[in-house]
PDB file of C-alpha atoms and ligand atoms in Angstrom:
ATOM      1  CA  MET J  19       6.064  -5.760 -29.919  1.00  0.00           C
ATOM      2  CA  VAL J  20       4.731  -5.393 -26.294  1.00  0.00           C
ATOM      3  CA  LEU J  21       3.058  -2.427 -24.759  1.00  0.00           C
ATOM      4  CA  ARG J  22       4.427  -0.911 -21.412  1.00  0.00           C
ATOM      5  CA  SER J  23       3.161   1.268 -18.489  1.00  0.00           C
ATOM      6  CA  ALA J  24       5.130   4.212 -18.160  1.00  0.00           C
ATOM      7  CA  LEU J  25       4.626   4.060 -14.502  1.00  0.00           C
ATOM      8  CA  LEU J  26       5.836   0.576 -13.955  1.00  0.00           C
ATOM      9  CA  GLU J  27       8.910   1.373 -16.175  1.00  0.00           C
ATOM     10  CA  ARG J  28       9.666   4.457 -13.976  1.00  0.00           C
ATOM     11  CA  GLU J  29       9.612   2.136 -11.110  1.00  0.00           C
ATOM     12  CA  GLY J  30      12.123  -0.168 -12.350  1.00  0.00           C
ATOM     13  CA  PHE J  31       9.693  -3.290 -13.200  1.00  0.00           C
ATOM     14  CA  ASP J  32      10.327  -5.292 -16.259  1.00  0.00           C
ATOM     15  CA  HIS J  33       6.974  -6.032 -17.801  1.00  0.00           C
ATOM     16  CA  GLY J  34       5.070  -6.011 -21.046  1.00  0.00           C
ATOM     17  CA  PHE J  35       1.444  -6.381 -22.284  1.00  0.00           C
ATOM     18  CA  GLY J  36       1.603  -8.829 -25.252  1.00  0.00           C
ATOM     19  CA  THR J  37       0.013  -7.958 -28.587  1.00  0.00           C
ATOM     20  CA  ARG J  38      -0.740  -9.871 -31.750  1.00  0.00           C
ATOM     21  CA  ARG J  39       2.695  -8.784 -32.906  1.00  0.00           C
ATOM     22  CA  SER J  40       4.607 -10.206 -29.889  1.00  0.00           C
ATOM     23  CA  ALA J  41       7.614 -12.290 -30.623  1.00  0.00           C
ATOM     24  CA  PRO J  42       9.341 -14.687 -28.273  1.00  0.00           C
ATOM     25  CA  HIS J  43      12.287 -12.278 -27.833  1.00  0.00           C
ATOM     26  CA  ASP J  44       9.734  -9.577 -26.286  1.00  0.00           C
ATOM     27  CA  PHE J  45       9.430 -11.937 -23.166  1.00  0.00           C
ATOM     28  CA  PRO J  46      12.103 -12.798 -20.259  1.00  0.00           C
ATOM     29  CA  ALA J  47      13.701 -16.310 -20.928  1.00  0.00           C
ATOM     30  CA  ALA J  48      11.600 -17.925 -18.298  1.00  0.00           C
ATOM     31  CA  VAL J  49       7.981 -16.750 -17.347  1.00  0.00           C
ATOM     32  CA  HIS J  50       5.740 -18.956 -14.997  1.00  0.00           C
ATOM     33  CA  ILE J  51       2.378 -18.567 -17.055  1.00  0.00           C
ATOM     34  CA  LEU J  52      -0.921 -19.325 -15.552  1.00  0.00           C
ATOM     35  CA  LEU J  53      -3.709 -20.940 -17.380  1.00  0.00           C
ATOM     36  CA  GLN J  54      -6.689 -19.185 -15.871  1.00  0.00           C
ATOM     37  CA  VAL J  55      -9.399 -21.317 -14.214  1.00  0.00           C
ATOM     38  CA  HIS J  56     -11.939 -18.523 -14.245  1.00  0.00           C
ATOM     39  CA  GLY J  57     -12.379 -18.154 -10.435  1.00  0.00           C
ATOM     40  CA  GLU J  58     -10.433 -16.560  -7.779  1.00  0.00           C
ATOM     41  CA  LYS J  59      -7.449 -18.780  -7.455  1.00  0.00           C
ATOM     42  CA  ILE J  60      -4.293 -16.912  -6.243  1.00  0.00           C
ATOM     43  CA  VAL J  61      -0.877 -18.715  -6.805  1.00  0.00           C
ATOM     44  CA  VAL J  62       2.047 -17.558  -4.546  1.00  0.00           C
ATOM     45  CA  LEU J  63       5.569 -17.824  -5.680  1.00  0.00           C
ATOM     46  CA  THR J  64       7.820 -17.352  -2.580  1.00  0.00           C
ATOM     47  CA  GLU J  65      11.442 -18.032  -1.981  1.00  0.00           C
ATOM     48  CA  HIS J  66      10.374 -19.372   1.574  1.00  0.00           C
ATOM     49  CA  THR J  67       9.161 -22.577  -0.585  1.00  0.00           C
ATOM     50  CA  ALA J  68      12.845 -23.372  -0.957  1.00  0.00           C
ATOM     51  CA  ARG J  69      14.755 -21.486   1.699  1.00  0.00           C
ATOM     52  CA  GLY J  70      16.997 -19.332  -0.301  1.00  0.00           C
ATOM     53  CA  THR J  71      19.054 -21.506  -2.583  1.00  0.00           C
ATOM     54  CA  GLN J  72      17.076 -21.371  -5.602  1.00  0.00           C
ATOM     55  CA  HIS J  73      16.691 -19.020  -8.532  1.00  0.00           C
ATOM     56  CA  ALA J  74      14.122 -19.273 -11.352  1.00  0.00           C
ATOM     57  CA  GLY J  75      15.272 -21.944 -13.775  1.00  0.00           C
ATOM     58  CA  GLU J  76      17.002 -24.179 -11.260  1.00  0.00           C
ATOM     59  CA  GLU J  77      15.649 -27.355 -10.001  1.00  0.00           C
ATOM     60  CA  SER J  78      13.580 -27.270  -6.729  1.00  0.00           C
ATOM     61  CA  LYS J  79      15.223 -28.508  -3.659  1.00  0.00           C
ATOM     62  CA  GLY J  80      12.788 -27.529  -1.137  1.00  0.00           C
ATOM     63  CA  PRO J  81       9.364 -28.636   0.146  1.00  0.00           C
ATOM     64  CA  GLY J  82       6.445 -26.490  -0.753  1.00  0.00           C
ATOM     65  CA  ILE J  83       4.974 -24.525   2.000  1.00  0.00           C
ATOM     66  CA  SER J  84       1.431 -24.848   3.476  1.00  0.00           C
ATOM     67  CA  GLY J  85      -0.948 -22.670   4.944  1.00  0.00           C
ATOM     68  CA  GLU J  86       0.304 -23.405   8.365  1.00  0.00           C
ATOM     69  CA  SER J  87       3.883 -22.278   7.551  1.00  0.00           C
ATOM     70  CA  GLY J  88       5.125 -19.190   9.578  1.00  0.00           C
ATOM     71  CA  ILE J  89       5.027 -16.714   6.762  1.00  0.00           C
ATOM     72  CA  TRP J  90       1.474 -16.940   6.001  1.00  0.00           C
ATOM     73  CA  ASN J  91      -1.677 -16.946   8.180  1.00  0.00           C
ATOM     74  CA  MET J  92      -4.581 -17.725   6.275  1.00  0.00           C
ATOM     75  CA  GLU J  93      -6.789 -16.190   8.834  1.00  0.00           C
ATOM     76  CA  SER J  94      -5.075 -12.792   9.459  1.00  0.00           C
ATOM     77  CA  GLY J  95      -3.412 -12.634   6.009  1.00  0.00           C
ATOM     78  CA  ILE J  96      -6.491 -12.679   4.154  1.00  0.00           C
ATOM     79  CA  ALA J  97      -9.095 -11.201   6.445  1.00  0.00           C
ATOM     80  CA  GLY J  98     -12.504 -10.885   4.678  1.00  0.00           C
ATOM     81  CA  SER J  99     -11.259 -12.610   1.738  1.00  0.00           C
ATOM     82  CA  ASN J 100     -12.153 -16.424   0.797  1.00  0.00           C
ATOM     83  CA  ALA J 101      -9.877 -16.446  -2.246  1.00  0.00           C
ATOM     84  CA  ASP J 102      -8.453 -19.939  -3.082  1.00  0.00           C
ATOM     85  CA  ILE J 103      -4.717 -19.541  -2.319  1.00  0.00           C
ATOM     86  CA  LYS J 104      -2.213 -21.856  -3.430  1.00  0.00           C
ATOM     87  CA  PHE J 105       1.812 -21.875  -2.513  1.00  0.00           C
ATOM     88  CA  SER J 106       3.721 -23.245  -5.358  1.00  0.00           C
ATOM     89  CA  GLU J 107       7.289 -24.069  -5.969  1.00  0.00           C
ATOM     90  CA  LEU J 108       9.274 -21.922  -8.189  1.00  0.00           C
ATOM     91  CA  PRO J 109       9.067 -22.432 -11.977  1.00  0.00           C
ATOM     92  CA  VAL J 110      11.659 -25.141 -12.905  1.00  0.00           C
ATOM     93  CA  SER J 111      11.653 -24.654 -16.524  1.00  0.00           C
ATOM     94  CA  PRO J 112      10.886 -21.557 -18.884  1.00  0.00           C
ATOM     95  CA  PHE J 113       7.510 -21.212 -19.832  1.00  0.00           C
ATOM     96  CA  GLN J 114       6.028 -23.320 -16.827  1.00  0.00           C
ATOM     97  CA  PHE J 115       2.410 -23.363 -16.739  1.00  0.00           C
ATOM     98  CA  ASP J 116       0.342 -23.303 -13.569  1.00  0.00           C
ATOM     99  CA  GLU J 117      -3.528 -23.120 -13.052  1.00  0.00           C
ATOM    100  CA  GLY J 118      -4.871 -19.928 -11.467  1.00  0.00           C
ATOM    101  CA  ASP J 119      -6.174 -16.618 -12.073  1.00  0.00           C
ATOM    102  CA  ALA J 120      -3.583 -14.773 -10.310  1.00  0.00           C
ATOM    103  CA  MET J 121       0.083 -15.112  -9.373  1.00  0.00           C
ATOM    104  CA  ALA J 122       2.175 -13.243  -7.097  1.00  0.00           C
ATOM    105  CA  SER J 123       5.772 -13.453  -5.936  1.00  0.00           C
ATOM    106  CA  ASP J 124       8.619 -11.709  -3.721  1.00  0.00           C
ATOM    107  CA  ILE J 125      11.482 -13.332  -5.456  1.00  0.00           C
ATOM    108  CA  PRO J 126      13.640 -10.944  -7.604  1.00  0.00           C
ATOM    109  CA  GLY J 127      13.985 -12.043 -11.063  1.00  0.00           C
ATOM    110  CA  VAL J 128      10.966 -14.333 -11.254  1.00  0.00           C
ATOM    111  CA  SER J 129       8.546 -13.388 -14.047  1.00  0.00           C
ATOM    112  CA  MET J 130       4.832 -14.432 -13.844  1.00  0.00           C
ATOM    113  CA  GLY J 131       2.449 -14.201 -17.048  1.00  0.00           C
ATOM    114  CA  ILE J 132      -1.215 -14.395 -17.948  1.00  0.00           C
ATOM    115  CA  ARG J 133      -2.621 -15.215 -21.216  1.00  0.00           C
ATOM    116  CA  THR J 134      -5.787 -12.885 -22.291  1.00  0.00           C
ATOM    117  CA  ALA J 135      -7.759 -12.055 -25.495  1.00  0.00           C
ATOM    118  CA  ASP J 136     -10.433  -9.578 -24.370  1.00  0.00           C
ATOM    119  CA  CYS J 137     -10.147 -10.321 -20.702  1.00  0.00           C
ATOM    120  CA  LEU J 138      -8.037  -7.906 -19.037  1.00  0.00           C
ATOM    121  CA  PRO J 139      -4.469  -8.297 -17.904  1.00  0.00           C
ATOM    122  CA  LEU J 140      -3.553  -6.587 -14.588  1.00  0.00           C
ATOM    123  CA  LEU J 141      -0.075  -6.032 -13.376  1.00  0.00           C
ATOM    124  CA  ILE J 142       0.567  -5.125  -9.786  1.00  0.00           C
ATOM    125  CA  ALA J 143       3.913  -4.212  -8.231  1.00  0.00           C
ATOM    126  CA  ASP J 144       5.044  -2.926  -4.654  1.00  0.00           C
ATOM    127  CA  ARG J 145       7.390  -0.005  -5.349  1.00  0.00           C
ATOM    128  CA  VAL J 146       9.215  -0.599  -1.820  1.00  0.00           C
ATOM    129  CA  LYS J 147       9.465  -4.323  -1.685  1.00  0.00           C
ATOM    130  CA  GLY J 148       9.737  -5.165  -5.383  1.00  0.00           C
ATOM    131  CA  THR J 149       6.965  -7.929  -5.056  1.00  0.00           C
ATOM    132  CA  ALA J 150       4.626  -8.263  -8.195  1.00  0.00           C
ATOM    133  CA  ALA J 151       1.379 -10.014  -9.375  1.00  0.00           C
ATOM    134  CA  ALA J 152      -0.074 -10.783 -12.583  1.00  0.00           C
ATOM    135  CA  VAL J 153      -3.826 -11.031 -12.693  1.00  0.00           C
ATOM    136  CA  HIS J 154      -6.424 -12.496 -15.230  1.00  0.00           C
ATOM    137  CA  CYS J 155      -9.680 -10.386 -14.955  1.00  0.00           C
ATOM    138  CA  GLY J 156     -12.710 -11.455 -16.757  1.00  0.00           C
ATOM    139  CA  TRP J 157     -16.199 -10.877 -15.594  1.00  0.00           C
ATOM    140  CA  ARG J 158     -16.014 -13.826 -13.414  1.00  0.00           C
ATOM    141  CA  SER J 159     -13.010 -12.567 -11.400  1.00  0.00           C
ATOM    142  CA  LEU J 160     -14.652  -9.047 -11.557  1.00  0.00           C
ATOM    143  CA  ALA J 161     -17.778 -10.560  -9.882  1.00  0.00           C
ATOM    144  CA  THR J 162     -15.654 -12.264  -7.176  1.00  0.00           C
ATOM    145  CA  GLY J 163     -13.484  -9.208  -6.554  1.00  0.00           C
ATOM    146  CA  LEU J 164     -10.338 -10.824  -7.471  1.00  0.00           C
ATOM    147  CA  ALA J 165      -8.331  -7.581  -8.154  1.00  0.00           C
ATOM    148  CA  GLY J 166      -9.031  -6.595  -4.411  1.00  0.00           C
ATOM    149  CA  LYS J 167      -8.329 -10.170  -3.052  1.00  0.00           C
ATOM    150  CA  VAL J 168      -4.956 -10.034  -4.650  1.00  0.00           C
ATOM    151  CA  VAL J 169      -4.014  -6.636  -3.099  1.00  0.00           C
ATOM    152  CA  LYS J 170      -5.032  -8.458   0.331  1.00  0.00           C
ATOM    153  CA  ALA J 171      -3.058 -11.450  -0.480  1.00  0.00           C
ATOM    154  CA  LEU J 172       0.080  -9.203  -1.160  1.00  0.00           C
ATOM    155  CA  ALA J 173      -0.298  -7.500   2.069  1.00  0.00           C
ATOM    156  CA  GLY J 174      -0.817 -10.919   3.956  1.00  0.00           C
ATOM    157  CA  ALA J 175       1.916 -12.784   2.341  1.00  0.00           C
ATOM    158  CA  PHE J 176       4.502 -10.029   1.890  1.00  0.00           C
ATOM    159  CA  GLY J 177       3.360  -7.354   4.108  1.00  0.00           C
ATOM    160  CA  SER J 178       2.693  -4.823   1.202  1.00  0.00           C
ATOM    161  CA  ASP J 179       1.139  -1.382   1.988  1.00  0.00           C
ATOM    162  CA  PRO J 180      -1.741  -0.840  -0.472  1.00  0.00           C
ATOM    163  CA  GLY J 181      -0.740   2.809  -0.690  1.00  0.00           C
ATOM    164  CA  GLN J 182       2.747   1.729  -2.088  1.00  0.00           C
ATOM    165  CA  LEU J 183       1.266  -0.602  -4.959  1.00  0.00           C
ATOM    166  CA  LEU J 184       1.443   0.370  -8.400  1.00  0.00           C
ATOM    167  CA  ALA J 185      -1.012  -1.255 -10.803  1.00  0.00           C
ATOM    168  CA  ALA J 186      -1.200  -1.349 -14.653  1.00  0.00           C
ATOM    169  CA  LEU J 187      -4.187  -2.422 -16.702  1.00  0.00           C
ATOM    170  CA  GLY J 188      -3.626  -3.680 -20.066  1.00  0.00           C
ATOM    171  CA  PRO J 189      -5.719  -3.932 -23.060  1.00  0.00           C
ATOM    172  CA  SER J 190      -9.037  -5.604 -22.911  1.00  0.00           C
ATOM    173  CA  ILE J 191     -12.367  -5.430 -24.489  1.00  0.00           C
ATOM    174  CA  GLY J 192     -13.885  -2.058 -23.776  1.00  0.00           C
ATOM    175  CA  PRO J 193     -17.267  -0.919 -22.842  1.00  0.00           C
ATOM    176  CA  CYS J 194     -17.917  -0.133 -26.474  1.00  0.00           C
ATOM    177  CA  CYS J 195     -18.032  -3.952 -27.422  1.00  0.00           C
ATOM    178  CA  TYR J 196     -18.411  -5.915 -24.186  1.00  0.00           C
ATOM    179  CA  GLU J 197     -21.903  -6.971 -24.419  1.00  0.00           C
ATOM    180  CA  VAL J 198     -23.045  -9.426 -21.609  1.00  0.00           C
ATOM    181  CA  GLY J 199     -26.249 -11.014 -20.745  1.00  0.00           C
ATOM    182  CA  GLU J 200     -28.474 -10.192 -17.825  1.00  0.00           C
ATOM    183  CA  GLU J 201     -27.315 -13.279 -16.066  1.00  0.00           C
ATOM    184  CA  VAL J 202     -23.695 -11.889 -15.931  1.00  0.00           C
ATOM    185  CA  ARG J 203     -25.102  -8.740 -14.036  1.00  0.00           C
ATOM    186  CA  GLU J 204     -27.143 -11.050 -11.827  1.00  0.00           C
ATOM    187  CA  THR J 205     -23.893 -12.780 -10.749  1.00  0.00           C
ATOM    188  CA  PHE J 206     -22.418  -9.432  -9.064  1.00  0.00           C
ATOM    189  CA  PRO J 207     -23.207  -9.212  -5.619  1.00  0.00           C
ATOM    190  CA  THR J 208     -24.766  -6.208  -4.438  1.00  0.00           C
ATOM    191  CA  GLY J 209     -22.138  -3.567  -3.470  1.00  0.00           C
ATOM    192  CA  LEU J 210     -19.842  -4.759  -6.278  1.00  0.00           C
ATOM    193  CA  VAL J 211     -22.337  -3.358  -9.021  1.00  0.00           C
ATOM    194  CA  GLU J 212     -20.631  -0.138  -9.042  1.00  0.00           C
ATOM    195  CA  GLU J 213     -22.115   2.905 -10.479  1.00  0.00           C
ATOM    196  CA  GLY J 214     -21.486   2.918 -14.157  1.00  0.00           C
ATOM    197  CA  LEU J 215     -20.060  -0.594 -14.378  1.00  0.00           C
ATOM    198  CA  PHE J 216     -22.981  -1.569 -16.443  1.00  0.00           C
ATOM    199  CA  GLU J 217     -24.537   0.336 -19.147  1.00  0.00           C
ATOM    200  CA  ARG J 218     -27.881  -0.253 -20.829  1.00  0.00           C
ATOM    201  CA  ARG J 219     -27.993   0.938 -24.469  1.00  0.00           C
ATOM    202  CA  GLY J 220     -31.342   0.025 -25.966  1.00  0.00           C
ATOM    203  CA  ARG J 221     -31.995  -3.570 -25.128  1.00  0.00           C
ATOM    204  CA  ARG J 222     -28.264  -4.400 -24.943  1.00  0.00           C
ATOM    205  CA  LEU J 223     -26.116  -4.441 -21.663  1.00  0.00           C
ATOM    206  CA  TYR J 224     -22.576  -3.601 -21.629  1.00  0.00           C
ATOM    207  CA  LEU J 225     -19.801  -4.058 -18.975  1.00  0.00           C
ATOM    208  CA  ASP J 226     -16.815  -1.813 -18.317  1.00  0.00           C
ATOM    209  CA  LEU J 227     -14.300  -4.272 -17.326  1.00  0.00           C
ATOM    210  CA  ALA J 228     -11.443  -1.712 -16.771  1.00  0.00           C
ATOM    211  CA  ALA J 229     -13.717   0.643 -14.635  1.00  0.00           C
ATOM    212  CA  GLY J 230     -14.580  -2.261 -12.268  1.00  0.00           C
ATOM    213  CA  VAL J 231     -11.005  -3.432 -11.901  1.00  0.00           C
ATOM    214  CA  LYS J 232      -9.840   0.107 -11.149  1.00  0.00           C
ATOM    215  CA  THR J 233     -12.646   0.780  -8.813  1.00  0.00           C
ATOM    216  CA  GLN J 234     -11.745  -2.349  -6.734  1.00  0.00           C
ATOM    217  CA  LEU J 235      -8.083  -1.530  -6.524  1.00  0.00           C
ATOM    218  CA  ILE J 236      -8.895   2.062  -5.268  1.00  0.00           C
ATOM    219  CA  LEU J 237     -11.477   0.491  -2.741  1.00  0.00           C
ATOM    220  CA  GLU J 238      -8.568  -1.615  -1.620  1.00  0.00           C
ATOM    221  CA  GLY J 239      -6.407   1.288  -0.813  1.00  0.00           C
ATOM    222  CA  LEU J 240      -4.384   2.033  -4.003  1.00  0.00           C
ATOM    223  CA  ALA J 241      -4.104   5.825  -4.948  1.00  0.00           C
ATOM    224  CA  PRO J 242      -5.921   6.718  -8.217  1.00  0.00           C
ATOM    225  CA  GLU J 243      -2.601   8.084  -9.585  1.00  0.00           C
ATOM    226  CA  THR J 244      -0.800   4.922  -9.090  1.00  0.00           C
ATOM    227  CA  VAL J 245      -3.453   3.085 -11.285  1.00  0.00           C
ATOM    228  CA  ASP J 246      -2.166   3.107 -14.907  1.00  0.00           C
ATOM    229  CA  GLU J 247      -4.312   2.175 -17.948  1.00  0.00           C
ATOM    230  CA  ILE J 248      -3.038   1.117 -21.367  1.00  0.00           C
ATOM    231  CA  VAL J 249      -6.157   2.130 -23.601  1.00  0.00           C
ATOM    232  CA  GLY J 250      -7.315   0.021 -26.492  1.00  0.00           C
ATOM    233  CA  CYS J 251     -10.159  -2.162 -26.927  1.00  0.00           C
ATOM    234  CA  THR J 252      -9.099  -5.866 -28.184  1.00  0.00           C
ATOM    235  CA  SER J 253     -12.308  -6.041 -30.250  1.00  0.00           C
ATOM    236  CA  CYS J 254     -11.884  -2.768 -32.027  1.00  0.00           C
ATOM    237  CA  ASN J 255      -8.423  -3.095 -32.876  1.00  0.00           C
ATOM    238  CA  PRO J 256      -7.863  -6.139 -35.134  1.00  0.00           C
ATOM    239  CA  ASP J 257      -4.450  -5.220 -36.244  1.00  0.00           C
ATOM    240  CA  LEU J 258      -2.935  -4.917 -32.712  1.00  0.00           C
ATOM    241  CA  PHE J 259      -4.740  -7.627 -30.470  1.00  0.00           C
ATOM    242  CA  TRP J 260      -6.230 -11.076 -30.745  1.00  0.00           C
ATOM    243  CA  SER J 261      -9.888 -11.088 -29.684  1.00  0.00           C
ATOM    244  CA  TRP J 262     -12.245 -14.134 -29.166  1.00  0.00           C
ATOM    245  CA  ARG J 263     -15.281 -12.096 -28.825  1.00  0.00           C
ATOM    246  CA  ALA J 264     -14.903 -10.266 -32.197  1.00  0.00           C
ATOM    247  CA  ARG J 265     -13.376 -12.575 -34.378  1.00  0.00           C
ATOM    248  CA  LYS J 266     -13.288 -16.147 -32.556  1.00  0.00           C
ATOM    249  CA  GLU J 267      -9.504 -16.194 -32.609  1.00  0.00           C
ATOM    250  CA  GLU J 268      -7.917 -18.917 -30.544  1.00  0.00           C
ATOM    251  CA  GLU J 269      -4.657 -17.070 -29.996  1.00  0.00           C
ATOM    252  CA  ARG J 270      -3.824 -15.538 -26.542  1.00  0.00           C
ATOM    253  CA  MET J 271      -1.759 -12.558 -25.704  1.00  0.00           C
ATOM    254  CA  ILE J 272       0.918 -13.023 -22.894  1.00  0.00           C
ATOM    255  CA  SER J 273       1.285 -10.209 -20.393  1.00  0.00           C
ATOM    256  CA  TYR J 274       4.117 -10.528 -17.758  1.00  0.00           C
ATOM    257  CA  ILE J 275       5.766  -8.666 -14.858  1.00  0.00           C
ATOM    258  CA  THR J 276       9.014  -9.386 -13.019  1.00  0.00           C
ATOM    259  CA  ALA J 277       9.452  -9.125  -9.376  1.00  0.00           C
ATOM    260  CA  ARG J 278      12.494  -6.954  -8.556  1.00  0.00           C
ATOM    261  CA  GLU J 279      14.828  -6.236  -5.537  1.00  0.00           C
ATOM    262  CA  PRO J 280      13.494  -4.070  -2.692  1.00  0.00           C
ATOM    263  CA  HIS J 281      14.322  -0.219  -2.888  1.00  0.00           C
TER     264      HIS J 281
HETATM  265 ZN1   ZN L 324     -14.598  -1.949 -28.766  1.00  0.00          ZN
END
């Protein structure tokens, strides 16, 4: 069982938010899965790495591309963003793992996945170009503004117009349960500490991860009505979700999205 966003479904994007009831048949045969590094590392999978002849699952034939390649200009592409961006070869086997906090691709049929339990899985899709991204959002990536940097990376790498992007926020630990220390709040730069992101209840401090991610996306140019949210706190719903915070469970839920053909 996976949960789906009506918005992404309507726009023809194969995707799913994993639950603790997910089974292998809920996922595509090949998914390029990120093992998060808790920062702001964005992996870009593009057909330009292999010049056209390659599909997911085939062996890579072409060289990887670098920052000086024609399709990506580090300076103009991610102006104002200091995200660590790495271009990667296509997945060569099902469930290939790579390290990073976000992955984006413009190759139709390529599926990208992230693993979470309490952190927020964010899926972004370009309704016109068909490109997509999977993003792992914890408090660290919220503090570095990763969601906004992925929007910039999609614009820089693939020419995405933020006004044409769709986003779906998956289940994560809610502000009901996500208690954080003062040191977490101090990590957030002034300007990123949006009104309402942190709530003080008695002597405890709580963080609203979903509200923060949503705010960053809208600040980056997404229309509020194109930001979908799957409601459900991973800590409050032990039947449906794994939770590290609530139950110290080691399992992770996989959420994925598959890039499609342009419209
Ligand atoms: Zn909760």
